Tab-separated table of C-alpha atoms in Angstrom:
chain	number	residue	atom	x	y	z
A	57	MET	CA	15.651	18.981	-7.771
A	58	LYS	CA	12.561	16.793	-10.019
A	59	GLU	CA	9.110	17.004	-9.246
A	60	VAL	CA	7.689	14.250	-8.530
A	61	GLU	CA	3.766	12.563	-7.410
A	62	SER	CA	4.638	11.048	-3.918
A	63	LEU	CA	4.079	6.920	-2.884
A	64	ARG	CA	1.937	7.457	-0.916
A	65	TYR	CA	-0.899	7.108	-3.763
A	66	GLY	CA	-1.560	3.399	-4.631
A	67	VAL	CA	-1.921	4.125	-8.108
A	68	ILE	CA	1.569	5.843	-7.853
A	69	PHE	CA	3.611	2.743	-5.641
A	70	LYS	CA	2.002	0.707	-8.074
A	71	LYS	CA	3.442	2.058	-11.076
A	72	ALA	CA	7.084	2.609	-9.831
A	73	PHE	CA	7.187	-0.980	-7.752
A	74	SER	CA	5.571	-3.098	-10.525
A	75	GLU	CA	8.865	-1.829	-13.298
A	76	LEU	CA	10.384	-5.604	-13.007
A	77	SER	CA	14.013	-4.483	-13.073
A	78	VAL	CA	12.769	-2.247	-9.533
A	79	PHE	CA	10.883	-5.128	-7.788
A	80	LYS	CA	13.677	-7.706	-8.116
A	81	ARG	CA	16.446	-4.940	-6.978
A	82	PHE	CA	13.728	-3.655	-3.485
A	83	VAL	CA	12.861	-7.292	-3.217
A	84	LEU	CA	17.048	-8.194	-3.254
A	85	ASP	CA	17.682	-5.655	-0.571
A	86	ILE	CA	15.086	-5.157	1.270
A	87	ILE	CA	15.205	-9.478	1.940
A	88	GLY	CA	18.481	-10.442	0.442
A	89	ILE	CA	17.586	-12.889	-2.008
A	90	GLU	CA	17.409	-12.671	-6.192
A	91	ILE	CA	14.426	-13.682	-7.261
A	92	GLU	CA	13.897	-14.689	-11.697
A	93	ILE	CA	10.204	-13.677	-12.238
A	94	GLU	CA	8.601	-12.486	-15.320
A	95	LYS	CA	6.216	-9.881	-14.351
A	96	VAL	CA	4.677	-8.454	-11.012
A	97	GLU	CA	0.994	-8.189	-10.516
A	98	THR	CA	-1.140	-5.631	-9.354
A	99	GLU	CA	-4.119	-5.819	-7.046
A	100	LYS	CA	-3.459	-9.356	-6.793
A	101	SER	CA	-6.184	-11.623	-4.941
A	102	PHE	CA	-7.190	-15.141	-4.770
A	103	ALA	CA	-10.228	-17.063	-7.218
A	104	GLU	CA	-10.988	-18.130	-3.400
A	105	PRO	CA	-11.492	-16.753	-0.664
A	106	VAL	CA	-9.035	-18.066	1.779
A	107	GLY	CA	-11.087	-17.647	5.472
A	108	LYS	CA	-13.847	-15.566	5.242
A	109	ILE	CA	-11.582	-12.585	4.063
A	110	ALA	CA	-10.746	-11.707	0.869
A	111	SER	CA	-7.211	-11.055	0.625
A	112	ARG	CA	-5.718	-8.510	-1.681
A	113	TYR	CA	-2.130	-7.503	-2.684
A	114	ASP	CA	-1.099	-3.928	-4.007
A	115	LEU	CA	1.736	-5.560	-5.336
A	116	PHE	CA	2.066	-9.903	-6.040
A	117	ALA	CA	5.107	-11.851	-7.582
A	118	GLU	CA	6.371	-15.508	-8.077
A	119	ASP	CA	8.780	-17.817	-8.411
A	120	VAL	CA	9.480	-21.265	-8.045
A	121	LYS	CA	10.860	-21.049	-5.184
A	122	ASN	CA	9.542	-17.528	-3.371
A	123	ARG	CA	5.975	-16.087	-2.722
A	124	ILE	CA	6.873	-12.093	-2.645
A	125	ILE	CA	4.209	-9.731	-1.673
A	126	VAL	CA	4.368	-6.089	-0.713
A	127	ASP	CA	1.557	-3.691	-0.107
A	128	ILE	CA	1.582	0.026	1.097
A	129	GLN	CA	-0.307	1.470	3.347
A	130	HIS	CA	-0.581	5.124	3.735
A	131	GLU	CA	-3.898	5.137	6.327
A	132	ARG	CA	-2.733	4.807	9.611
A	133	HIS	CA	-5.063	1.045	11.199
A	134	ALA	CA	-4.699	-0.164	13.902
A	135	ASP	CA	-5.041	-3.523	12.737
A	136	HIS	CA	-2.603	-3.420	10.641
A	137	TYR	CA	-0.300	-6.016	11.867
A	138	HIS	CA	-2.810	-7.981	12.367
A	139	ARG	CA	-4.436	-7.534	8.515
A	140	PHE	CA	-1.031	-8.047	6.983
A	141	LEU	CA	-0.962	-11.044	9.151
A	142	HIS	CA	-3.760	-12.442	7.575
A	143	TYR	CA	-3.285	-10.946	4.164
A	144	HIS	CA	0.007	-13.231	5.122
A	145	CYS	CA	-1.137	-16.963	6.177
A	146	ALA	CA	-3.700	-16.032	3.305
A	147	ALA	CA	-1.065	-16.418	1.021
A	148	LEU	CA	0.557	-19.456	2.406
A	149	VAL	CA	-2.384	-21.805	3.200
A	150	GLU	CA	-3.359	-21.286	-0.495
A	151	GLN	CA	-1.144	-22.836	-1.876
A	152	ALA	CA	-1.957	-25.819	0.146
A	153	GLY	CA	-3.370	-28.560	-2.271
A	154	ASN	CA	-4.795	-31.625	-0.032
A	155	TYR	CA	-4.430	-32.197	4.208
A	156	SER	CA	-0.873	-33.949	3.616
A	157	GLU	CA	0.990	-30.584	2.279
A	158	TYR	CA	2.023	-28.982	5.158
A	159	ARG	CA	5.558	-27.251	3.877
A	160	ALA	CA	4.515	-24.583	1.402
A	161	ALA	CA	5.721	-24.570	-2.291
A	162	ARG	CA	6.425	-20.647	-2.066
A	163	THR	CA	8.313	-19.435	0.883
A	164	VAL	CA	6.343	-15.999	1.549
A	165	TYR	CA	8.004	-12.527	2.575
A	166	THR	CA	5.472	-9.494	2.765
A	167	ILE	CA	6.651	-6.049	2.968
A	168	VAL	CA	4.436	-3.745	4.193
A	169	ILE	CA	5.483	0.079	3.680
A	170	LEU	CA	3.276	2.735	6.222
A	171	THR	CA	4.146	5.706	4.870
A	172	SER	CA	2.634	7.903	7.085
A	173	GLY	CA	4.710	6.231	10.358
A	174	ASP	CA	2.953	3.621	13.315
A	175	LYS	CA	2.488	4.645	16.936
A	176	HIS	CA	5.948	1.818	18.119
A	177	ARG	CA	8.091	4.029	16.298
A	178	GLN	CA	10.452	2.089	14.598
A	179	ASP	CA	12.363	1.933	11.195
A	180	VAL	CA	11.261	-1.406	10.637
A	181	GLY	CA	9.810	-4.451	12.717
A	182	ILE	CA	9.838	-8.134	11.445
A	183	ILE	CA	7.646	-10.873	12.557
A	184	ASP	CA	10.143	-13.954	11.809
A	185	PHE	CA	7.901	-18.098	11.646
A	186	ASP	CA	11.146	-19.634	12.221
A	187	PRO	CA	10.978	-21.813	16.478
A	188	LYS	CA	13.265	-20.520	18.343
A	189	ASN	CA	15.176	-22.081	21.776
A	190	LEU	CA	15.505	-20.391	25.296
A	191	GLU	CA	18.966	-18.381	24.105
A	192	GLY	CA	16.870	-16.764	20.866
A	193	LYS	CA	18.455	-19.684	18.405
A	194	GLY	CA	16.370	-20.574	15.510
A	195	PHE	CA	15.799	-23.818	14.217
A	196	GLY	CA	16.359	-23.280	10.475
A	197	GLU	CA	12.896	-24.656	9.147
A	198	ILE	CA	10.589	-21.820	8.253
A	199	GLU	CA	12.045	-18.685	6.317
A	200	HIS	CA	8.968	-17.195	5.770
A	201	LYS	CA	8.533	-13.579	7.250
A	202	ILE	CA	6.746	-10.413	7.560
A	203	PHE	CA	8.177	-6.904	6.643
A	204	TYR	CA	6.577	-4.095	8.395
A	205	ILE	CA	8.286	-0.695	7.226
A	206	CYS	CA	8.586	2.783	8.188
A	207	PRO	CA	9.965	5.158	6.229
A	208	LYS	CA	9.775	7.760	8.699
A	209	TYR	CA	11.375	6.738	11.187
A	210	MET	CA	15.085	6.142	9.210
A	211	ASN	CA	18.415	6.203	11.703
A	212	GLU	CA	21.701	6.203	11.639
A	213	LYS	CA	21.427	2.912	12.544
A	214	THR	CA	19.088	1.501	9.867
A	215	PRO	CA	20.516	-1.125	7.526
A	216	GLU	CA	22.517	0.217	4.680
A	217	PRO	CA	20.902	-2.077	2.110
A	218	TYR	CA	17.499	-0.773	3.201
A	219	ARG	CA	18.443	3.013	4.022
A	220	GLU	CA	18.266	4.456	0.069
A	221	TRP	CA	15.194	2.970	-0.223
A	222	LEU	CA	13.140	4.380	2.970
A	223	ARG	CA	15.002	7.780	2.236
A	224	ALA	CA	13.016	7.488	-2.018
A	225	ILE	CA	10.541	7.536	-0.487
A	226	GLU	CA	9.982	9.617	2.546
A	227	ASP	CA	11.407	11.737	0.129
A	228	SER	CA	8.561	11.084	-2.129
A	229	LEU	CA	6.019	12.548	-0.464
A	230	ASP	CA	6.247	16.345	-0.601
A	231	GLY	CA	6.520	16.073	-3.959
A	232	LYS	CA	10.539	16.683	-5.061
A	233	VAL	CA	12.848	14.615	-5.187
A	234	ASP	CA	17.024	15.565	-5.354
A	235	GLU	CA	18.771	13.122	-8.134
A	236	SER	CA	22.076	13.163	-7.674
A	237	SER	CA	21.747	12.218	-3.563
A	238	TYR	CA	20.636	8.847	-4.745
A	239	SER	CA	23.332	5.785	-6.648
A	240	ILE	CA	20.807	3.086	-6.369
A	241	PRO	CA	20.034	3.157	-10.710
A	242	GLU	CA	16.744	1.560	-9.594
A	243	VAL	CA	15.485	3.840	-7.705
A	244	LYS	CA	16.874	6.797	-9.604
A	245	LYS	CA	14.434	4.677	-12.117
A	246	ILE	CA	11.709	5.227	-9.579
A	247	PHE	CA	11.833	8.901	-9.945
A	248	ASN	CA	11.773	9.532	-13.707
A	249	LEU	CA	8.561	6.908	-13.068
A	250	ILE	CA	7.067	9.230	-10.266
A	251	GLU	CA	7.737	12.364	-12.640
A	252	ARG	CA	4.685	14.722	-12.321
A	253	ASP	CA	4.474	15.592	-16.379
A	254	THR	CA	4.543	11.941	-16.987
A	255	VAL	CA	1.106	11.118	-15.061
A	256	SER	CA	-1.842	9.826	-16.816
A	257	PRO	CA	-5.037	11.989	-16.654
A	258	GLU	CA	-6.564	8.251	-15.118
A	259	GLU	CA	-3.598	8.404	-12.834
A	260	ARG	CA	-4.054	11.617	-11.473
A	261	ALA	CA	-8.339	11.059	-11.710
A	262	ARG	CA	-6.803	7.882	-8.978
A	263	ILE	CA	-4.560	10.031	-7.051
A	264	ILE	CA	-7.619	13.088	-6.422
A	265	GLU	CA	-9.511	10.158	-5.515
A	266	GLU	CA	-7.161	8.953	-2.832
A	267	LYS	CA	-6.672	12.026	-1.288
A	268	LEU	CA	-9.950	13.076	-0.979
A	269	LYS	CA	-10.526	9.155	1.134
A	270	ASP	CA	-7.557	10.871	2.742
A	271	GLN	CA	-9.235	13.862	3.546
A	272	TYR	CA	-12.283	11.924	4.770
A	273	ILE	CA	-10.721	9.660	6.812
A	274	ASP	CA	-9.146	12.406	8.993
A	275	ASP	CA	-12.238	14.330	9.070
A	276	LYS	CA	-14.112	11.791	10.100
A	277	PHE	CA	-12.089	12.191	14.264
A	278	ASN	CA	-13.722	15.492	13.835
A	279	GLU	CA	-17.672	14.805	13.834
A	280	GLY	CA	-17.295	13.712	10.402
A	281	ARG	CA	-18.345	16.361	8.690
A	282	GLN	CA	-16.209	16.673	5.350
A	283	PHE	CA	-18.516	15.387	2.751
A	284	GLY	CA	-21.737	15.795	4.690
A	285	ILE	CA	-21.623	11.582	4.966
A	286	HIS	CA	-22.349	11.645	8.918
A	287	GLU	CA	-24.576	14.990	9.101
A	288	GLY	CA	-26.755	12.301	7.094
A	289	ILE	CA	-26.838	8.871	9.021
A	290	LEU	CA	-26.821	10.565	11.970
A	291	LYS	CA	-30.059	12.852	9.997
A	292	GLY	CA	-31.383	9.111	10.322
A	293	ILE	CA	-30.877	7.955	13.659
A	294	ALA	CA	-32.137	11.275	15.171
A	295	GLN	CA	-35.529	10.138	12.466
A	296	GLY	CA	-35.524	7.083	14.205
A	297	LYS	CA	-36.053	5.273	10.859
A	298	VAL	CA	-34.000	2.915	8.439
A	299	GLU	CA	-34.866	5.102	5.430
A	300	GLY	CA	-33.931	8.074	6.976
A	301	LYS	CA	-30.322	6.506	8.035
A	302	VAL	CA	-30.281	5.226	3.761
A	303	GLU	CA	-31.049	8.647	2.788
A	304	GLY	CA	-29.243	10.808	4.861
A	305	ILE	CA	-26.067	8.329	3.945
A	306	ALA	CA	-26.865	8.470	-0.285
A	307	GLU	CA	-26.824	13.015	0.668
A	308	GLY	CA	-23.529	12.706	1.513
A	309	ILE	CA	-22.284	9.975	-0.886
A	310	GLU	CA	-23.373	12.917	-2.898
A	311	LYS	CA	-22.553	15.188	-1.803
A	312	LYS	CA	-18.654	13.279	-1.512
A	313	ALA	CA	-18.899	12.505	-5.748
A	314	ARG	CA	-19.633	16.515	-6.212
A	315	GLU	CA	-16.533	17.587	-4.172
A	316	THR	CA	-14.606	15.484	-6.130
A	317	ALA	CA	-15.849	15.804	-9.605
A	318	ARG	CA	-14.849	19.492	-8.933
A	319	ILE	CA	-11.576	19.271	-7.390
A	320	MET	CA	-11.552	17.081	-11.266
A	321	LEU	CA	-12.679	20.062	-13.276
A	322	LYS	CA	-10.341	22.229	-11.010
A	323	GLU	CA	-7.284	19.319	-12.309
A	324	GLY	CA	-8.088	19.546	-16.024
A	325	ILE	CA	-9.240	16.122	-15.847
A	326	GLU	CA	-11.804	14.720	-18.688
A	327	ILE	CA	-15.584	15.007	-18.442
A	328	LYS	CA	-15.351	10.944	-19.910
A	329	LEU	CA	-13.019	9.556	-16.484
A	330	ILE	CA	-15.066	12.121	-14.197
A	331	VAL	CA	-18.514	10.545	-14.509
A	332	LYS	CA	-16.189	6.862	-14.481
A	333	PHE	CA	-15.256	8.093	-11.369
A	334	THR	CA	-18.448	9.546	-9.582
A	335	GLY	CA	-20.580	8.004	-10.823
A	336	LEU	CA	-22.556	11.575	-11.905
A	337	SER	CA	-23.777	12.091	-14.932
A	338	GLU	CA	-22.510	14.089	-17.495
A	339	ALA	CA	-26.053	16.900	-17.411
């Protein structure tokens, strides 16, 4: 067994899947296409927002034919199908140079990994943009697709090329994996990349930050009292003053930062990194 950091965390997922050979093999097995790329960008955004919302992609790569987007999500959003439809369409519309260029130069594929699951409890869901006749036969005009993947619901009917990737992602969530049960070389490479002993202090600090964010999101449904932010808001509302609301929120945020710092100190994170990630002073 190998101890690893969980692929639920964005910083770890991006570290593993931005590796060129891993990304290319993942795309081949999930989408079924071979891509020719020299790099994978992380935290990609376009110079100008498309529409009123600026989209940012965890992983982004493109060759002369295809534009590939991969996003990892552990937090459950009620709107994640709509959210990533927007991201996908932004990557499509951004290619238009003028009013006459309706056909995109690159086919856009978006893969969304939902590690915490989904209310529909399906292993794979696909939005296929190709028009179809009443019998369901596609016209073969539009290739753009969005793939929503939930490793938690992998089953015997999950397509074979998907299964080892989904199993690897799900397997990593408890921090331990059995490498001997995997055959794809690129999957084994992921486990080497995310091995716990190889994680840098900066990456560990970001993991802690994500853990605390997830903890707060979970707790906010229980009156949001984990870091005092909700108490601050209620305090401000009770006083009936805008100033009170602002002060209450500020107090809650500072309390969250102090709690983050305490956890980071226990993890052995350097003081300068704690200052960087929490905004607190060294004093």
